[in-house]
CSV table of C-alpha atoms and ligand atoms in Angstrom, one decimal:
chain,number,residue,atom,x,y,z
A,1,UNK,CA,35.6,14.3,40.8
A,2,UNK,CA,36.0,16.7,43.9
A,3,UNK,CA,38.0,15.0,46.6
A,4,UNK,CA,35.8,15.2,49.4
A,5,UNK,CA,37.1,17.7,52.4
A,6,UNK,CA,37.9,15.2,55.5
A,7,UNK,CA,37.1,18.5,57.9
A,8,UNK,CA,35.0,19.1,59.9
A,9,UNK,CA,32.8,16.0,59.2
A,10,UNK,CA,29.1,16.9,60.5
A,11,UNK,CA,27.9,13.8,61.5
A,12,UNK,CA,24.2,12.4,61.5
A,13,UNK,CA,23.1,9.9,64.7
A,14,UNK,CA,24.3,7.1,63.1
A,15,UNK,CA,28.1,8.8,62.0
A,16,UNK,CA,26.5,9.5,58.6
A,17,UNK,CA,28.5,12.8,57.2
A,18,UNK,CA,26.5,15.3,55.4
A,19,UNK,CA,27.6,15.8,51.9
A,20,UNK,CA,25.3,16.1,49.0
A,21,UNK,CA,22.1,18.2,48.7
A,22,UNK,CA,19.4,17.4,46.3
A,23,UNK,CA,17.4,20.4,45.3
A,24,UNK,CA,13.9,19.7,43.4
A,25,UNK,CA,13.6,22.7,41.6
A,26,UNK,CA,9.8,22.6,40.5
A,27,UNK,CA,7.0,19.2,40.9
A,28,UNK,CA,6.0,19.8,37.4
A,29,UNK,CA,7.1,17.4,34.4
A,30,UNK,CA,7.0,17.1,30.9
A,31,UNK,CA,6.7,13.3,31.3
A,32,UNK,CA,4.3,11.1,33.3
A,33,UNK,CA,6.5,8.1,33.9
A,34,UNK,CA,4.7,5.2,35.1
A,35,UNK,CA,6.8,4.9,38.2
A,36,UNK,CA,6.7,8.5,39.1
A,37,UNK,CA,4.2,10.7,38.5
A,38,UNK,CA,1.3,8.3,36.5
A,39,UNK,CA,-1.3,9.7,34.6
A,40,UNK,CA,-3.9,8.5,36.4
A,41,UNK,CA,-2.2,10.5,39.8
A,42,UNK,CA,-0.8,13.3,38.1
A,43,UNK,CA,-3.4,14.0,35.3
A,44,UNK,CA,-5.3,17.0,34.5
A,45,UNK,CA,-7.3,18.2,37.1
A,46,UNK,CA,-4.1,17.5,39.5
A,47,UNK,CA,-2.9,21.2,41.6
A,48,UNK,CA,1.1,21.6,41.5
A,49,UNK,CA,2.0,23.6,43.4
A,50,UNK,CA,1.5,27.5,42.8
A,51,UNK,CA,3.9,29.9,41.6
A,52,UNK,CA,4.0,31.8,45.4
A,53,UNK,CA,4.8,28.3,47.1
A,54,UNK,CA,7.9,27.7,45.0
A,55,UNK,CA,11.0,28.8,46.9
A,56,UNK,CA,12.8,31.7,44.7
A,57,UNK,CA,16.2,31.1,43.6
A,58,UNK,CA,17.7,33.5,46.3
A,59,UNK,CA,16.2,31.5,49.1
A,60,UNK,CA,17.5,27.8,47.1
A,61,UNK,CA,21.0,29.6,47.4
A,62,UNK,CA,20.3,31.3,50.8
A,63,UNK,CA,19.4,27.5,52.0
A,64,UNK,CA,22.0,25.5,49.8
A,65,UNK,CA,25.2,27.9,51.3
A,66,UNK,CA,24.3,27.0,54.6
A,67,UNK,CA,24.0,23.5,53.9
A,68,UNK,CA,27.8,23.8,52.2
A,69,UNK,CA,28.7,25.5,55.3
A,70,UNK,CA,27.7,22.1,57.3
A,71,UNK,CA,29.9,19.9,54.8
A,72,UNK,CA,27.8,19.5,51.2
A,73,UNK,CA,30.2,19.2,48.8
A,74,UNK,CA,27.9,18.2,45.9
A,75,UNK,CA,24.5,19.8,44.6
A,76,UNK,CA,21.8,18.6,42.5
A,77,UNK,CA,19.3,20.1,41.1
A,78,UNK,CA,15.9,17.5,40.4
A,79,UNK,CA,13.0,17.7,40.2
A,80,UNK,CA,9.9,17.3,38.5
A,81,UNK,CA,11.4,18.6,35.8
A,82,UNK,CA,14.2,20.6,36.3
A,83,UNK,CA,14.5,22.5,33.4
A,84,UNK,CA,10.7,23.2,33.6
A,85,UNK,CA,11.5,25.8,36.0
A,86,UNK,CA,12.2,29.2,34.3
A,87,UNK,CA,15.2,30.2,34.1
A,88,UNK,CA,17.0,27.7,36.0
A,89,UNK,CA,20.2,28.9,34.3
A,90,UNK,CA,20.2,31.5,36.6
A,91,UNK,CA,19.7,29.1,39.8
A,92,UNK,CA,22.7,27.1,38.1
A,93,UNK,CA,24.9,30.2,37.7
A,94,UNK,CA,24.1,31.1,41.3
A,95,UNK,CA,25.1,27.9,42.9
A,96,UNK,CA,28.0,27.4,40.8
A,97,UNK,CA,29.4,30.1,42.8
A,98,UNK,CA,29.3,28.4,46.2
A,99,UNK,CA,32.5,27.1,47.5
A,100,UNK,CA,33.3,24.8,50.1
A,101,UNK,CA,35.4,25.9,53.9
A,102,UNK,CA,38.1,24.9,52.4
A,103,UNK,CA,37.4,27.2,49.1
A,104,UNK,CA,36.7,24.5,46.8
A,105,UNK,CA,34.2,24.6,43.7
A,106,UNK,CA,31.1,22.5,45.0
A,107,UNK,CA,30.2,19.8,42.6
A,108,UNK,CA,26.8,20.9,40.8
A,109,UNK,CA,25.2,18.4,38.7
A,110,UNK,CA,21.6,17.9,37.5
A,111,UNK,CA,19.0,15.0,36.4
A,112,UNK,CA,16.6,15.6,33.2
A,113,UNK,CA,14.6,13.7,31.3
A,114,UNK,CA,16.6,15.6,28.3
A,115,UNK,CA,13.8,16.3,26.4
A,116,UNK,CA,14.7,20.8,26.5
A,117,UNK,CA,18.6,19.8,27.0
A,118,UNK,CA,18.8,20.2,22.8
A,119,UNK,CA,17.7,23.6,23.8
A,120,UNK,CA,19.3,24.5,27.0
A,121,UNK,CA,22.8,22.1,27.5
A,122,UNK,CA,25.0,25.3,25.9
A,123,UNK,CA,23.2,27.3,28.7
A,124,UNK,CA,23.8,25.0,31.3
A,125,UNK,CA,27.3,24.6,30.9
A,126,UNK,CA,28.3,28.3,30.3
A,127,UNK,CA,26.8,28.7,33.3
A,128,UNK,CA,28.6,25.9,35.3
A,129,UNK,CA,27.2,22.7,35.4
A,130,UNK,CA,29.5,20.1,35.6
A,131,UNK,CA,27.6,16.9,35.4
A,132,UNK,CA,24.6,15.8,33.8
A,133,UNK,CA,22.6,12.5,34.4
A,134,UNK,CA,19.5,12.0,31.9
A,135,UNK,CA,16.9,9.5,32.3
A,136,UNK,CA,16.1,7.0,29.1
A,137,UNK,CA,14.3,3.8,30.1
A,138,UNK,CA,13.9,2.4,26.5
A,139,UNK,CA,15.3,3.0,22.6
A,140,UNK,CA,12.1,1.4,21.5
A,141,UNK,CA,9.5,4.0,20.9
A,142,UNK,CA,6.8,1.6,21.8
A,143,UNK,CA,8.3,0.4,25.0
A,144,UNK,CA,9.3,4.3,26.3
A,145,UNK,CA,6.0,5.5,25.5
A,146,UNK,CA,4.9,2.7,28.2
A,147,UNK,CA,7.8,3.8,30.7
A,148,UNK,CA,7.1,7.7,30.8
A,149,UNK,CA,3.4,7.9,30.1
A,150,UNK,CA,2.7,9.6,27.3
A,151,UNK,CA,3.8,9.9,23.4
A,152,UNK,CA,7.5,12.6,23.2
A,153,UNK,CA,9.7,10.9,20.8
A,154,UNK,CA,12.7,8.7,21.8
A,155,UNK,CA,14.2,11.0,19.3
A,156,UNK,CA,13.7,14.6,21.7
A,157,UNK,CA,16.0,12.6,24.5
A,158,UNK,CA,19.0,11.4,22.1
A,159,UNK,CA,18.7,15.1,20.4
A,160,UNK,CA,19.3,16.4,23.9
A,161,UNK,CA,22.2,13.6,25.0
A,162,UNK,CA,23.7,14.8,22.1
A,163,UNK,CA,23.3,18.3,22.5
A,164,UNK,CA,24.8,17.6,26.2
A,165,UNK,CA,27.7,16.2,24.3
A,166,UNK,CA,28.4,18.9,22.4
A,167,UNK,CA,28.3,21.8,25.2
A,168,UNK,CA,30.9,19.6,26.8
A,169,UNK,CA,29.3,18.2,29.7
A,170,UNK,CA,30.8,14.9,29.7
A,171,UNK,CA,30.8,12.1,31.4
A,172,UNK,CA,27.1,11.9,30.6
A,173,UNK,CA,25.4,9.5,32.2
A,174,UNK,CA,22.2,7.7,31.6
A,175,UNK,CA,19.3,6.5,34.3
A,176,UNK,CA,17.6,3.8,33.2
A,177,UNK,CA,14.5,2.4,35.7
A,178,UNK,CA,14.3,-1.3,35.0
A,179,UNK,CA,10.7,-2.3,35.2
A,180,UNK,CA,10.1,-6.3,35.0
A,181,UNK,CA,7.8,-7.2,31.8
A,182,UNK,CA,7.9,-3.5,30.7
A,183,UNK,CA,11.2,-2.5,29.5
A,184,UNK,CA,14.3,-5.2,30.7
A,185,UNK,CA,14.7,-6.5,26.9
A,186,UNK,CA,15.8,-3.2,26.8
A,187,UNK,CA,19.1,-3.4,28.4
A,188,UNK,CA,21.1,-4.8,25.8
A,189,UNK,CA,20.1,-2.4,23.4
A,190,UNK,CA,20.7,0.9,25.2
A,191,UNK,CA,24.3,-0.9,25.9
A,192,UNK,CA,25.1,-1.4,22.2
A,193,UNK,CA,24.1,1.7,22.0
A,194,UNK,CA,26.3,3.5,24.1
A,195,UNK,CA,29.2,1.4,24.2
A,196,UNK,CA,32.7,3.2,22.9
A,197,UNK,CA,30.8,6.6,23.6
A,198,UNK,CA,32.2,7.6,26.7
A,199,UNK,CA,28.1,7.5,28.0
A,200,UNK,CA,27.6,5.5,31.2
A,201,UNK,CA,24.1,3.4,31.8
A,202,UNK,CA,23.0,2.9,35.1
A,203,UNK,CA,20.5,1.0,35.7
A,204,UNK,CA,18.2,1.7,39.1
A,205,UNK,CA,15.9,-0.6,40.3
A,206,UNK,CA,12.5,0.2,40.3
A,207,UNK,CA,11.6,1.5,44.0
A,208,UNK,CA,8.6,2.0,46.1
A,209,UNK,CA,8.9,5.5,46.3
A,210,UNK,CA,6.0,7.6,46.9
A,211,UNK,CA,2.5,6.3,47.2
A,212,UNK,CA,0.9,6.4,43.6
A,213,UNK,CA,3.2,4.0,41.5
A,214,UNK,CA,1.3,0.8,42.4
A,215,UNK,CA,5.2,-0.6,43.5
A,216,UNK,CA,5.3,-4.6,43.4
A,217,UNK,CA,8.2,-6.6,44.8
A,218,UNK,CA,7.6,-8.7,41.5
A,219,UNK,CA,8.0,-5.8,39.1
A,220,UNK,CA,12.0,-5.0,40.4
A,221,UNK,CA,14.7,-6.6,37.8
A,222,UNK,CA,17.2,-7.2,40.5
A,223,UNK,CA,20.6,-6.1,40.3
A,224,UNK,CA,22.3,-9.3,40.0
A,225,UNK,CA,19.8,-10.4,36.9
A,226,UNK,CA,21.1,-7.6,35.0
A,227,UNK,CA,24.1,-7.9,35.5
A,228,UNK,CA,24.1,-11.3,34.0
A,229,UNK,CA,22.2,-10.5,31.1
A,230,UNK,CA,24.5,-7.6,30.4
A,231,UNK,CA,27.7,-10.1,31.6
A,232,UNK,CA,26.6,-13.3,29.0
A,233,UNK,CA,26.9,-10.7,25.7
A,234,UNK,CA,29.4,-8.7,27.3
A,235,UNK,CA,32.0,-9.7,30.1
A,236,UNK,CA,32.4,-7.4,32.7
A,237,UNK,CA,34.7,-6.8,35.6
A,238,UNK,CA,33.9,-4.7,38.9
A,239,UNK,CA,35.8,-1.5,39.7
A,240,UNK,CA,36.4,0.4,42.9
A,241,UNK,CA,34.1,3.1,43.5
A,242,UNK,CA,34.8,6.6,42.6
A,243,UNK,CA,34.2,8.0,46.7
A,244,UNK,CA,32.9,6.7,49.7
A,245,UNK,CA,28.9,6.0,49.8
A,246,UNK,CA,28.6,6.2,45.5
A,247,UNK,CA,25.1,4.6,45.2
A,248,UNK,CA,26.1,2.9,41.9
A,249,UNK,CA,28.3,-0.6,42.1
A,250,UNK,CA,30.4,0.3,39.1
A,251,UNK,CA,31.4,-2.0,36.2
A,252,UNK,CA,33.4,-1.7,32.7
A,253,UNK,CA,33.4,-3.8,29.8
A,254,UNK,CA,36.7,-6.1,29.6
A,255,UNK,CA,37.1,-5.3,25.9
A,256,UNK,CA,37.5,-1.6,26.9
A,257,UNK,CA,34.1,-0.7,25.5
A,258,UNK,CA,33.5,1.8,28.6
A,259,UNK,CA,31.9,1.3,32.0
A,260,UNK,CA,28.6,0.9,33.2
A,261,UNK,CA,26.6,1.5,36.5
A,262,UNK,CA,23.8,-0.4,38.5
A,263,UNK,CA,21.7,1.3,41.6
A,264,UNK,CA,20.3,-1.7,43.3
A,265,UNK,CA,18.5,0.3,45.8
A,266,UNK,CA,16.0,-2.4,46.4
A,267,UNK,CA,18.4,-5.8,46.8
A,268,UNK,CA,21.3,-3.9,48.4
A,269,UNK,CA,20.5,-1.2,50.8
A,270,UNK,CA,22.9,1.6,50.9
A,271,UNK,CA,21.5,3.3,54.1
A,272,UNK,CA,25.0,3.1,55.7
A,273,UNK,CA,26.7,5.5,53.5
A,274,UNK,CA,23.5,7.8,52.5
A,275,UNK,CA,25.3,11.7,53.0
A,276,UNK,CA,22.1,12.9,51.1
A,277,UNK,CA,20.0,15.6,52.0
A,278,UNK,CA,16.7,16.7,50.1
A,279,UNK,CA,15.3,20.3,49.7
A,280,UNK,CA,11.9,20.2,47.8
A,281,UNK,CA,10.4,22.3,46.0
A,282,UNK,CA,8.5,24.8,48.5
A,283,UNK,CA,11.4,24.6,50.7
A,284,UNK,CA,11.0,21.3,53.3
A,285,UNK,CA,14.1,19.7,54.3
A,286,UNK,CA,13.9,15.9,53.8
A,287,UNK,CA,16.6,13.6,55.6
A,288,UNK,CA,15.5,10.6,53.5
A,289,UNK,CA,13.6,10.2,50.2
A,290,UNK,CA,11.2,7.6,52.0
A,291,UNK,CA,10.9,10.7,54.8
A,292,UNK,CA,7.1,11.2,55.6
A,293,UNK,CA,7.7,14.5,56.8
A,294,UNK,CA,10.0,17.6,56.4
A,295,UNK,CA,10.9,20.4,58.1
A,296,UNK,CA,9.4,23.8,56.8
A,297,UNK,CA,12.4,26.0,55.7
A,298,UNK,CA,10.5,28.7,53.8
A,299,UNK,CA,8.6,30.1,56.2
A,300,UNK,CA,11.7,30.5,58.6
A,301,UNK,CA,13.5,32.3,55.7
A,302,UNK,CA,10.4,34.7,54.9
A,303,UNK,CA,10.5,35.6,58.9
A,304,UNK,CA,13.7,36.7,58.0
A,305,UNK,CA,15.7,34.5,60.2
A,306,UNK,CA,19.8,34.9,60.3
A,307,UNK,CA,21.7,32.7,58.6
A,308,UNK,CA,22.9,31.4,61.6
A,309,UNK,CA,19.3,30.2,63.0
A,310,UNK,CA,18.8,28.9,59.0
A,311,UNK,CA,21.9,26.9,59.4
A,312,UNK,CA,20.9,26.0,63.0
A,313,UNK,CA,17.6,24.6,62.1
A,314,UNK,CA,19.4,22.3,59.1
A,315,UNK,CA,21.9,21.2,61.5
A,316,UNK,CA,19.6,20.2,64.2
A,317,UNK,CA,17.7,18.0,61.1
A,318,UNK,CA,20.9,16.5,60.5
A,319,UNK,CA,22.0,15.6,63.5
A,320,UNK,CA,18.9,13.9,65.1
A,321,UNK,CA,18.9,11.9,61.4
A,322,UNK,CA,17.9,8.1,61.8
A,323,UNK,CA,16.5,7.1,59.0
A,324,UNK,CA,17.6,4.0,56.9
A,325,UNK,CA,14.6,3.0,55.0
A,326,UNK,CA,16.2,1.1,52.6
A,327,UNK,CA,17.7,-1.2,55.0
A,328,UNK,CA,14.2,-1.5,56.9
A,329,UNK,CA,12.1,-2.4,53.6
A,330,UNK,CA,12.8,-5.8,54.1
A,331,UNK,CA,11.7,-6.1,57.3
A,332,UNK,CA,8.2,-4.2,56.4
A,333,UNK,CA,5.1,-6.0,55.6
A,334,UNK,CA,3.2,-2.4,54.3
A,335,UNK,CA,4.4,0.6,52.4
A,336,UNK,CA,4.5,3.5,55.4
A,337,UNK,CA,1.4,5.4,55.0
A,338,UNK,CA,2.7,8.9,54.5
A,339,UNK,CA,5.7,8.7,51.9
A,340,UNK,CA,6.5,11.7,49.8
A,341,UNK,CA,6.0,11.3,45.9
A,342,UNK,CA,9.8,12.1,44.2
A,343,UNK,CA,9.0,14.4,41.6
A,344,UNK,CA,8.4,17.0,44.8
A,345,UNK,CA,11.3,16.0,46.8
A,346,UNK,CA,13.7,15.5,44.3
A,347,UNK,CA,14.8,12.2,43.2
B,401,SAM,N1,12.7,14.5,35.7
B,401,SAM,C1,14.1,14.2,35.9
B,401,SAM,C2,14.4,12.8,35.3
B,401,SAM,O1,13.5,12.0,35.1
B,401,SAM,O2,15.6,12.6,35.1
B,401,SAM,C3,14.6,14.3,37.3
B,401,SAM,C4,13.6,13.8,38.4
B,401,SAM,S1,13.4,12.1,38.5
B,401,SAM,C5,12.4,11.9,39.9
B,401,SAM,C6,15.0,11.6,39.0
B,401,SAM,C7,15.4,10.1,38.8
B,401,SAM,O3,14.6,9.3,39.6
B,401,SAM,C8,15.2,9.6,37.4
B,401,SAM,O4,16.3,9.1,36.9
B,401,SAM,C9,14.1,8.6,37.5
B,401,SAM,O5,14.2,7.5,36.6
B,401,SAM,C10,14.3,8.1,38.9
B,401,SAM,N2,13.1,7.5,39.5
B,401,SAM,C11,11.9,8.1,39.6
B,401,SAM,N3,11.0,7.2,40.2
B,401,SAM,C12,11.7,6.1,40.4
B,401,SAM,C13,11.4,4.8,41.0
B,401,SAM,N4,10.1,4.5,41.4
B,401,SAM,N5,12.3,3.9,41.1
B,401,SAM,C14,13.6,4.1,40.7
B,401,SAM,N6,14.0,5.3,40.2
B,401,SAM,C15,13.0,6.3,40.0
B,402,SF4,FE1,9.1,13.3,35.2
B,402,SF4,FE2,11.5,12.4,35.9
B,402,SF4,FE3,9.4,11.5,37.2
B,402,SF4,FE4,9.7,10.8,34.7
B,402,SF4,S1,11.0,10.3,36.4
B,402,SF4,S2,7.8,11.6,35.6
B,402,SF4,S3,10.7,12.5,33.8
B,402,SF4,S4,10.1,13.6,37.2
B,403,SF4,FE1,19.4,7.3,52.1
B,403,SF4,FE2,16.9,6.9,52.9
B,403,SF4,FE3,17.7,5.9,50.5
B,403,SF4,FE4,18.6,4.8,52.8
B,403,SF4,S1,16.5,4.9,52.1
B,403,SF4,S2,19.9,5.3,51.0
B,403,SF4,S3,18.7,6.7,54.1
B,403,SF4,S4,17.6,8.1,51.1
């Protein structure tokens, strides 16, 4: 883990330093999770976006080094699908080469639903990614089929956690979406199953992002409810976060059998420590991932603005940043009308 540089923190209205930049690099998927993208939303007749839309690689860098320039120390590429996007070893290799003021590597990781990683972790890794994070909701074939939407094998995302394994990029860790009634007899399983591998589960809550997942206060599996269930089979113990604002509460097994991870982005807002910037896929700037609206980057870039206006133009999004959403849910009666669906912004 990168220490992260003290100087000069750029600060958001409510003292909130930048420091991490999500990237969606394409709003295409291989899956259609249920909490996502559903089939019914995202199904055949639905238009991604087209090929001329999609910001090019030199812009993602052109846009990311400015944003490292105003204090991002950590990059991740999202999607969609990230390694849908062709060639996205290249996009890696390019931001691998971005370094902080104070000439420090950036941190560059990536979430996939691991279903190419058997054919692209080697790839990945040669070309500098240093952390991966792969989504598996479910071991049971039945059960994952009903998470992501469709009928890939369990077996294509263990081939690729394994292949991750192999190319080195380690710690791996593992997203799971708890969704109540679907897939929380789950948890144990997935624990047994990575226990003593040096794999870390986190389990996320199941959020109300976007507009098309049919979200239900009922359907969240609350952080403290698996925590007990994991707890009662095996004990665990809290440990200190690994920085400032990490969205996961960490935990590790007291037997030694490794460490696990819970995002309860529902029951415990983490709004006050949120450093996160989002770049989607045709090139809006989002400040929150419950942001209705964005600002519109590729056009400024394809006027052939400096980098100075470019960096100007992020700043100024930064700085006039309120938005705790999280924190606010509670005190919402209705879901906002014009939220922004994560596969485009990046989750
Ligand atoms: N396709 C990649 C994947 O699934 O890992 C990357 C994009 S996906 C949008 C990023 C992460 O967001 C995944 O771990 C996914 O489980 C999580 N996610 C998506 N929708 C969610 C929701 N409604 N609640 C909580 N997590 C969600
Ligand atoms: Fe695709 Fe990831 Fe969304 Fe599932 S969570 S539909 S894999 S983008
Ligand atoms: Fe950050 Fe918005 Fe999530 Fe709060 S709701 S943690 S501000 S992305």
């Amino acid at each position: 883990m990168h220490e992260r540089p003290e100087n000069p923190p750029f600060l958001d209205s409510l003292q909130r330093p930048l420091r991490d930049l999500r990237i969606s690099a394409t709003d295409r998927c291989n899956l259609r999770c249920t909490y996502c993208m559903p089939r019914e939303v995202f199904g055949r007749e639905f238009v991604f976006l087209p090929h001329a839309d999609l910001l090019r690689f030199e812009e993602i860098e052109r846009i990311a080094r400015q944003c490292v320039a105003l204090g991002v120390c950590k990059i991740r590429l999202s999607g969609g699908e990230p390694l849908l996007r062709h060639g996205i070893e290249r996009l890696v290799g390019m931001l691998a080469e971005l370094r902080t003021e104070d000439g420090k590597p950036i941190e560059l990781a990536m979430t996939s639903n691991g279903i190419l990683l058997a054919k692209k972790a080697r790839a990945l890794k040669e070309a500098g990614l240093a952390r991966l994070n792969i989504s598996l909701d479910a071991l049971d074939e039945t059960i994952f089929h009903r998470m992501s939407g469709g009928n890939v094998p369990v077996a294509a995302v263990l081939d690729g956690i394994a292949a991750a394994q192999a190319a080195g990029l380690a710690p791996l860790k593992i997203n799971t979406v708890v969704k109540r009634g679907v897939n929380e007899n789950e948890i144990l399983p997935l624990i047994r199953r990575f226990r003593h591998t040096g794999v870390i589960v986190r389990f996320i809550e199941f959020m109300d992002v976007g507009l098309t997942n049919g979200w239900l206060l009922d359907d969240v599996v609350a952080a403290h409810e698996i925590l007990a269930r994991i707890d009662a089979e095996y004990p665990l113990r809290p440990i200190a976060a690994r920085y400032p604002g990490e969205v996961a509460k960490r935990w590790e097994f007291t037997d030694g059998g490794g460490e696990i991870g819970i995002i309860a982005s529902v029951t415990r807002a983490f709004c006050h420590g949120c450093g996160r910037l989002r770049l989607s896929t045709d090139g809006k700037l989002f400040t929150c991932l419950f942001a209705g609206k964005g600002v519109e980057l590729r056009g400024t870039l394809r006027a052939r603005a400096s980098d100075d206006e470019l960096r100007q133009r992020i700043a100024a999004a930064w700085l006039g940043r309120e938005d705790r959403y999280s924190q606010l849910r509670h005190a919402m009666t209705e879901a906002p009308a014009r939220k922004i669906e994560m596969s485009y912004i990046g989750g």
